[in-house]
Amino acid sequence: MTPIRTASLLVLIFAMAVCQSAAFSPLPNKAGQSATRPTALKADFLSNLFGGNSAGNDPNVPTTVFEIPTKDVKVGALKFLMQIHMVSVGNKPTKGTWLPKQNDGGGLDLYFKDGSGMCTVVVSEYMVKAERYGAKPSLQYLLQESVLLHSVLDELEKTAFEVDDIEEGKRLIQLRDEDGFEKARLTLPARAEEATLDTNE
């Protein structure tokens, strides 16, 4: 191969790599926040994670699993609480079920071990919502996502209502509707105790 052809091939490979990286750049959501994703993972893992980016399924656009309107949120403190909780459940039901990665928005993304999807909890002053990334999430992913998000709702419920020693106005989260957590649970495919599928199978 001549030096000219070799140089041309190297330029082509570099251009393809840049384009592939740009395909996963952050996109804004409706609330004006950045749905930012980590970019350090290998391209083949991302391709598998987002179901191969089949036609009509943009891997950068999340699916909203649930959205809870709030009157007020102590954003920084609640984000930190959610990070601690999500890391603590990341090895359930088995070690390595979820791979945690911090995103540019200060939150935590949890990638499922089979690479078919990713879940994140977005916290803002007037809303808490769960988002799913992945064009073709597996059945195992969906069941374990339900387990994860039921536990997130449990933690949020404790923080909002089961802290009698803290005045309501000083709590980390105050709901706009008292039944906001129950409405969110209705969007999940299974109660936490019902999702018993072993992800090792």
PDB file of C-alpha atoms in Angstrom:
ATOM      1  CA  MET A   1       0.000   0.000   0.000  1.00  0.00           C
ATOM      2  CA  THR A   2       1.388   3.395  -0.995  1.00  0.00           C
ATOM      3  CA  PRO A   3       1.962   6.153   1.615  1.00  0.00           C
ATOM      4  CA  ILE A   4      -0.791   8.265   0.026  1.00  0.00           C
ATOM      5  CA  ARG A   5      -3.364   5.476   0.261  1.00  0.00           C
ATOM      6  CA  THR A   6      -2.304   4.749   3.824  1.00  0.00           C
ATOM      7  CA  ALA A   7      -2.743   8.394   4.819  1.00  0.00           C
ATOM      8  CA  SER A   8      -6.163   8.528   3.151  1.00  0.00           C
ATOM      9  CA  LEU A   9      -7.271   5.421   5.021  1.00  0.00           C
ATOM     10  CA  LEU A  10      -6.178   6.911   8.355  1.00  0.00           C
ATOM     11  CA  VAL A  11      -8.121  10.116   7.635  1.00  0.00           C
ATOM     12  CA  LEU A  12     -11.235   8.078   6.785  1.00  0.00           C
ATOM     13  CA  ILE A  13     -10.980   6.062  10.000  1.00  0.00           C
ATOM     14  CA  PHE A  14     -10.582   9.259  12.046  1.00  0.00           C
ATOM     15  CA  ALA A  15     -13.618  10.871  10.370  1.00  0.00           C
ATOM     16  CA  MET A  16     -15.758   7.811  11.066  1.00  0.00           C
ATOM     17  CA  ALA A  17     -14.732   7.876  14.719  1.00  0.00           C
ATOM     18  CA  VAL A  18     -15.661  11.569  15.037  1.00  0.00           C
ATOM     19  CA  CYS A  19     -19.060  10.994  13.438  1.00  0.00           C
ATOM     20  CA  GLN A  20     -19.768   8.045  15.702  1.00  0.00           C
ATOM     21  CA  SER A  21     -18.892  10.127  18.783  1.00  0.00           C
ATOM     22  CA  ALA A  22     -21.112  12.993  17.617  1.00  0.00           C
ATOM     23  CA  ALA A  23     -24.057  10.619  17.265  1.00  0.00           C
ATOM     24  CA  PHE A  24     -24.225  10.391  21.049  1.00  0.00           C
ATOM     25  CA  SER A  25     -23.969  14.096  21.845  1.00  0.00           C
ATOM     26  CA  PRO A  26     -26.389  15.510  24.476  1.00  0.00           C
ATOM     27  CA  LEU A  27     -29.849  16.647  23.417  1.00  0.00           C
ATOM     28  CA  PRO A  28     -32.076  19.061  25.393  1.00  0.00           C
ATOM     29  CA  ASN A  29     -35.384  17.774  26.788  1.00  0.00           C
ATOM     30  CA  LYS A  30     -38.686  19.603  27.095  1.00  0.00           C
ATOM     31  CA  ALA A  31     -37.818  21.044  30.500  1.00  0.00           C
ATOM     32  CA  GLY A  32     -34.791  22.794  29.029  1.00  0.00           C
ATOM     33  CA  GLN A  33     -32.331  20.542  30.792  1.00  0.00           C
ATOM     34  CA  SER A  34     -29.565  18.596  29.136  1.00  0.00           C
ATOM     35  CA  ALA A  35     -30.126  14.871  28.844  1.00  0.00           C
ATOM     36  CA  THR A  36     -26.381  14.330  28.947  1.00  0.00           C
ATOM     37  CA  ARG A  37     -24.815  10.913  28.644  1.00  0.00           C
ATOM     38  CA  PRO A  38     -21.281   9.713  29.358  1.00  0.00           C
ATOM     39  CA  THR A  39     -19.181   9.275  26.219  1.00  0.00           C
ATOM     40  CA  ALA A  40     -16.249   7.242  27.542  1.00  0.00           C
ATOM     41  CA  LEU A  41     -17.786   3.820  26.918  1.00  0.00           C
ATOM     42  CA  LYS A  42     -16.681   1.767  23.937  1.00  0.00           C
ATOM     43  CA  ALA A  43     -18.596   2.253  20.702  1.00  0.00           C
ATOM     44  CA  ASP A  44     -19.556  -1.411  20.454  1.00  0.00           C
ATOM     45  CA  PHE A  45     -21.080  -1.322  23.949  1.00  0.00           C
ATOM     46  CA  LEU A  46     -23.075   1.800  23.086  1.00  0.00           C
ATOM     47  CA  SER A  47     -24.302   0.224  19.876  1.00  0.00           C
ATOM     48  CA  ASN A  48     -25.570  -2.814  21.765  1.00  0.00           C
ATOM     49  CA  LEU A  49     -26.932  -0.671  24.572  1.00  0.00           C
ATOM     50  CA  PHE A  50     -29.134   1.367  22.258  1.00  0.00           C
ATOM     51  CA  GLY A  51     -30.422  -1.580  20.275  1.00  0.00           C
ATOM     52  CA  GLY A  52     -28.348  -0.801  17.183  1.00  0.00           C
ATOM     53  CA  ASN A  53     -30.129   2.542  16.635  1.00  0.00           C
ATOM     54  CA  SER A  54     -32.811   1.030  14.422  1.00  0.00           C
ATOM     55  CA  ALA A  55     -34.811   3.324  12.147  1.00  0.00           C
ATOM     56  CA  GLY A  56     -37.251   5.523  14.026  1.00  0.00           C
ATOM     57  CA  ASN A  57     -35.568   4.940  17.416  1.00  0.00           C
ATOM     58  CA  ASP A  58     -33.230   7.791  18.299  1.00  0.00           C
ATOM     59  CA  PRO A  59     -30.994   6.526  21.126  1.00  0.00           C
ATOM     60  CA  ASN A  60     -30.399  10.080  22.366  1.00  0.00           C
ATOM     61  CA  VAL A  61     -34.106  10.688  23.036  1.00  0.00           C
ATOM     62  CA  PRO A  62     -35.255   9.126  26.327  1.00  0.00           C
ATOM     63  CA  THR A  63     -38.546   7.483  27.189  1.00  0.00           C
ATOM     64  CA  THR A  64     -40.133   9.051  30.270  1.00  0.00           C
ATOM     65  CA  VAL A  65     -41.158   6.208  32.597  1.00  0.00           C
ATOM     66  CA  PHE A  66     -42.834   8.489  35.121  1.00  0.00           C
ATOM     67  CA  GLU A  67     -42.879  12.176  36.030  1.00  0.00           C
ATOM     68  CA  ILE A  68     -43.810  13.545  39.468  1.00  0.00           C
ATOM     69  CA  PRO A  69     -44.736  17.246  39.695  1.00  0.00           C
ATOM     70  CA  THR A  70     -43.394  18.953  42.821  1.00  0.00           C
ATOM     71  CA  LYS A  71     -43.962  22.209  44.678  1.00  0.00           C
ATOM     72  CA  ASP A  72     -40.363  22.458  45.786  1.00  0.00           C
ATOM     73  CA  VAL A  73     -37.182  20.366  45.735  1.00  0.00           C
ATOM     74  CA  LYS A  74     -33.824  20.868  47.417  1.00  0.00           C
ATOM     75  CA  VAL A  75     -32.171  19.869  44.153  1.00  0.00           C
ATOM     76  CA  GLY A  76     -28.561  19.337  45.212  1.00  0.00           C
ATOM     77  CA  ALA A  77     -29.403  17.401  48.369  1.00  0.00           C
ATOM     78  CA  LEU A  78     -32.018  15.222  46.650  1.00  0.00           C
ATOM     79  CA  LYS A  79     -29.670  14.420  43.751  1.00  0.00           C
ATOM     80  CA  PHE A  80     -27.059  13.315  46.268  1.00  0.00           C
ATOM     81  CA  LEU A  81     -29.595  11.158  48.116  1.00  0.00           C
ATOM     82  CA  MET A  82     -30.702   9.545  44.846  1.00  0.00           C
ATOM     83  CA  GLN A  83     -27.097   8.799  43.887  1.00  0.00           C
ATOM     84  CA  ILE A  84     -26.435   7.082  47.204  1.00  0.00           C
ATOM     85  CA  HIS A  85     -29.619   5.049  46.926  1.00  0.00           C
ATOM     86  CA  MET A  86     -29.110   4.012  43.307  1.00  0.00           C
ATOM     87  CA  VAL A  87     -25.523   2.935  43.960  1.00  0.00           C
ATOM     88  CA  SER A  88     -26.708   0.913  46.965  1.00  0.00           C
ATOM     89  CA  VAL A  89     -29.212  -1.043  44.861  1.00  0.00           C
ATOM     90  CA  GLY A  90     -26.931  -1.362  41.829  1.00  0.00           C
ATOM     91  CA  ASN A  91     -25.819  -4.866  42.832  1.00  0.00           C
ATOM     92  CA  LYS A  92     -29.338  -6.242  43.273  1.00  0.00           C
ATOM     93  CA  PRO A  93     -30.429  -8.934  42.662  1.00  0.00           C
ATOM     94  CA  THR A  94     -26.851  -9.956  41.778  1.00  0.00           C
ATOM     95  CA  LYS A  95     -23.498  -8.181  41.758  1.00  0.00           C
ATOM     96  CA  GLY A  96     -22.967  -6.141  38.608  1.00  0.00           C
ATOM     97  CA  THR A  97     -26.643  -5.992  37.612  1.00  0.00           C
ATOM     98  CA  TRP A  98     -26.272  -2.229  37.064  1.00  0.00           C
ATOM     99  CA  LEU A  99     -23.227  -0.228  35.982  1.00  0.00           C
ATOM    100  CA  PRO A 100     -23.360   3.288  37.507  1.00  0.00           C
ATOM    101  CA  LYS A 101     -21.885   6.238  35.596  1.00  0.00           C
ATOM    102  CA  GLN A 102     -22.161   9.874  36.696  1.00  0.00           C
ATOM    103  CA  ASN A 103     -23.572  12.163  34.003  1.00  0.00           C
ATOM    104  CA  ASP A 104     -22.770  15.775  33.200  1.00  0.00           C
ATOM    105  CA  GLY A 105     -25.948  16.976  34.923  1.00  0.00           C
ATOM    106  CA  GLY A 106     -24.741  15.758  38.316  1.00  0.00           C
ATOM    107  CA  GLY A 107     -27.041  12.747  38.320  1.00  0.00           C
ATOM    108  CA  LEU A 108     -26.375   9.051  37.967  1.00  0.00           C
ATOM    109  CA  ASP A 109     -27.004   6.811  34.960  1.00  0.00           C
ATOM    110  CA  LEU A 110     -27.449   3.081  35.576  1.00  0.00           C
ATOM    111  CA  TYR A 111     -26.607   0.835  32.616  1.00  0.00           C
ATOM    112  CA  PHE A 112     -28.092  -2.665  32.700  1.00  0.00           C
ATOM    113  CA  LYS A 113     -25.606  -5.501  32.489  1.00  0.00           C
ATOM    114  CA  ASP A 114     -27.000  -6.982  29.255  1.00  0.00           C
ATOM    115  CA  GLY A 115     -26.430  -3.641  27.464  1.00  0.00           C
ATOM    116  CA  SER A 116     -30.039  -3.282  26.323  1.00  0.00           C
ATOM    117  CA  GLY A 117     -30.951  -0.163  28.279  1.00  0.00           C
ATOM    118  CA  MET A 118     -30.071   2.545  30.760  1.00  0.00           C
ATOM    119  CA  CYS A 119     -32.130   4.223  33.485  1.00  0.00           C
ATOM    120  CA  THR A 120     -31.643   7.612  35.125  1.00  0.00           C
ATOM    121  CA  VAL A 121     -33.568   9.787  37.596  1.00  0.00           C
ATOM    122  CA  VAL A 122     -33.775  13.487  36.682  1.00  0.00           C
ATOM    123  CA  VAL A 123     -34.237  15.938  39.562  1.00  0.00           C
ATOM    124  CA  SER A 124     -35.250  19.575  39.079  1.00  0.00           C
ATOM    125  CA  GLU A 125     -36.926  22.200  41.252  1.00  0.00           C
ATOM    126  CA  TYR A 126     -40.456  21.401  40.092  1.00  0.00           C
ATOM    127  CA  MET A 127     -40.235  17.801  38.883  1.00  0.00           C
ATOM    128  CA  VAL A 128     -38.686  14.398  39.498  1.00  0.00           C
ATOM    129  CA  LYS A 129     -38.786  11.922  36.637  1.00  0.00           C
ATOM    130  CA  ALA A 130     -37.342   8.595  35.581  1.00  0.00           C
ATOM    131  CA  GLU A 131     -36.030   8.201  32.047  1.00  0.00           C
ATOM    132  CA  ARG A 132     -35.091   5.141  30.016  1.00  0.00           C
ATOM    133  CA  TYR A 133     -32.552   5.075  27.188  1.00  0.00           C
ATOM    134  CA  GLY A 134     -32.408   2.143  24.779  1.00  0.00           C
ATOM    135  CA  ALA A 135     -34.333   1.326  21.619  1.00  0.00           C
ATOM    136  CA  LYS A 136     -34.876  -2.348  22.462  1.00  0.00           C
ATOM    137  CA  PRO A 137     -34.713  -2.979  26.238  1.00  0.00           C
ATOM    138  CA  SER A 138     -34.812  -6.651  27.158  1.00  0.00           C
ATOM    139  CA  LEU A 139     -37.484  -8.286  29.324  1.00  0.00           C
ATOM    140  CA  GLN A 140     -34.862  -8.714  32.052  1.00  0.00           C
ATOM    141  CA  TYR A 141     -34.061  -5.012  31.839  1.00  0.00           C
ATOM    142  CA  LEU A 142     -37.728  -3.985  32.120  1.00  0.00           C
ATOM    143  CA  LEU A 143     -38.339  -6.177  35.149  1.00  0.00           C
ATOM    144  CA  GLN A 144     -35.227  -5.041  36.982  1.00  0.00           C
ATOM    145  CA  GLU A 145     -35.890  -1.413  36.048  1.00  0.00           C
ATOM    146  CA  SER A 146     -39.248  -1.823  37.769  1.00  0.00           C
ATOM    147  CA  VAL A 147     -37.549  -3.175  40.889  1.00  0.00           C
ATOM    148  CA  LEU A 148     -35.105  -0.265  40.839  1.00  0.00           C
ATOM    149  CA  LEU A 149     -37.726   2.441  40.313  1.00  0.00           C
ATOM    150  CA  HIS A 150     -40.086   1.053  42.954  1.00  0.00           C
ATOM    151  CA  SER A 151     -37.196   1.334  45.405  1.00  0.00           C
ATOM    152  CA  VAL A 152     -36.534   4.910  44.223  1.00  0.00           C
ATOM    153  CA  LEU A 153     -40.190   5.780  44.845  1.00  0.00           C
ATOM    154  CA  ASP A 154     -39.992   4.181  48.301  1.00  0.00           C
ATOM    155  CA  GLU A 155     -36.988   6.361  49.124  1.00  0.00           C
ATOM    156  CA  LEU A 156     -38.675   9.510  47.791  1.00  0.00           C
ATOM    157  CA  GLU A 157     -41.832   8.712  49.753  1.00  0.00           C
ATOM    158  CA  LYS A 158     -39.861   8.363  52.988  1.00  0.00           C
ATOM    159  CA  THR A 159     -38.091  11.637  52.282  1.00  0.00           C
ATOM    160  CA  ALA A 160     -41.362  13.478  51.601  1.00  0.00           C
ATOM    161  CA  PHE A 161     -43.639  12.046  54.295  1.00  0.00           C
ATOM    162  CA  GLU A 162     -41.774   9.978  56.898  1.00  0.00           C
ATOM    163  CA  VAL A 163     -39.638  12.706  58.444  1.00  0.00           C
ATOM    164  CA  ASP A 164     -41.861  14.070  61.200  1.00  0.00           C
ATOM    165  CA  ASP A 165     -38.921  15.816  62.889  1.00  0.00           C
ATOM    166  CA  ILE A 166     -38.445  18.074  59.825  1.00  0.00           C
ATOM    167  CA  GLU A 167     -40.897  20.845  58.990  1.00  0.00           C
ATOM    168  CA  GLU A 168     -42.688  20.296  55.688  1.00  0.00           C
ATOM    169  CA  GLY A 169     -41.230  23.446  54.168  1.00  0.00           C
ATOM    170  CA  LYS A 170     -37.698  22.263  54.918  1.00  0.00           C
ATOM    171  CA  ARG A 171     -38.005  18.743  53.507  1.00  0.00           C
ATOM    172  CA  LEU A 172     -35.992  17.754  50.447  1.00  0.00           C
ATOM    173  CA  ILE A 173     -39.104  17.225  48.341  1.00  0.00           C
ATOM    174  CA  GLN A 174     -42.668  18.543  48.488  1.00  0.00           C
ATOM    175  CA  LEU A 175     -45.254  17.147  46.091  1.00  0.00           C
ATOM    176  CA  ARG A 176     -47.777  19.142  44.141  1.00  0.00           C
ATOM    177  CA  ASP A 177     -50.221  16.201  44.413  1.00  0.00           C
ATOM    178  CA  GLU A 178     -50.209  13.982  47.501  1.00  0.00           C
ATOM    179  CA  ASP A 179     -50.858  10.888  45.384  1.00  0.00           C
ATOM    180  CA  GLY A 180     -47.979  11.657  43.015  1.00  0.00           C
ATOM    181  CA  PHE A 181     -45.987   8.605  44.066  1.00  0.00           C
ATOM    182  CA  GLU A 182     -48.926   6.248  43.611  1.00  0.00           C
ATOM    183  CA  LYS A 183     -49.592   7.650  40.137  1.00  0.00           C
ATOM    184  CA  ALA A 184     -45.935   7.052  39.284  1.00  0.00           C
ATOM    185  CA  ARG A 185     -46.148   3.430  40.487  1.00  0.00           C
ATOM    186  CA  LEU A 186     -49.034   2.806  38.092  1.00  0.00           C
ATOM    187  CA  THR A 187     -46.652   3.357  35.176  1.00  0.00           C
ATOM    188  CA  LEU A 188     -44.336   0.531  36.261  1.00  0.00           C
ATOM    189  CA  PRO A 189     -44.890  -2.983  34.851  1.00  0.00           C
ATOM    190  CA  ALA A 190     -44.509  -4.783  38.178  1.00  0.00           C
ATOM    191  CA  ARG A 191     -44.389  -4.206  41.884  1.00  0.00           C
ATOM    192  CA  ALA A 192     -40.937  -4.633  43.372  1.00  0.00           C
ATOM    193  CA  GLU A 193     -41.805  -7.923  45.072  1.00  0.00           C
ATOM    194  CA  GLU A 194     -43.268  -9.325  41.853  1.00  0.00           C
ATOM    195  CA  ALA A 195     -40.203  -8.821  39.640  1.00  0.00           C
ATOM    196  CA  THR A 196     -38.365 -11.977  40.636  1.00  0.00           C
ATOM    197  CA  LEU A 197     -36.745 -12.900  37.340  1.00  0.00           C
ATOM    198  CA  ASP A 198     -33.096 -13.846  37.877  1.00  0.00           C
ATOM    199  CA  THR A 199     -31.032 -11.753  35.480  1.00  0.00           C
ATOM    200  CA  ASN A 200     -28.370 -14.462  35.440  1.00  0.00           C
ATOM    201  CA  GLU A 201     -30.661 -16.754  33.454  1.00  0.00           C
TER     202      GLU A 201
END
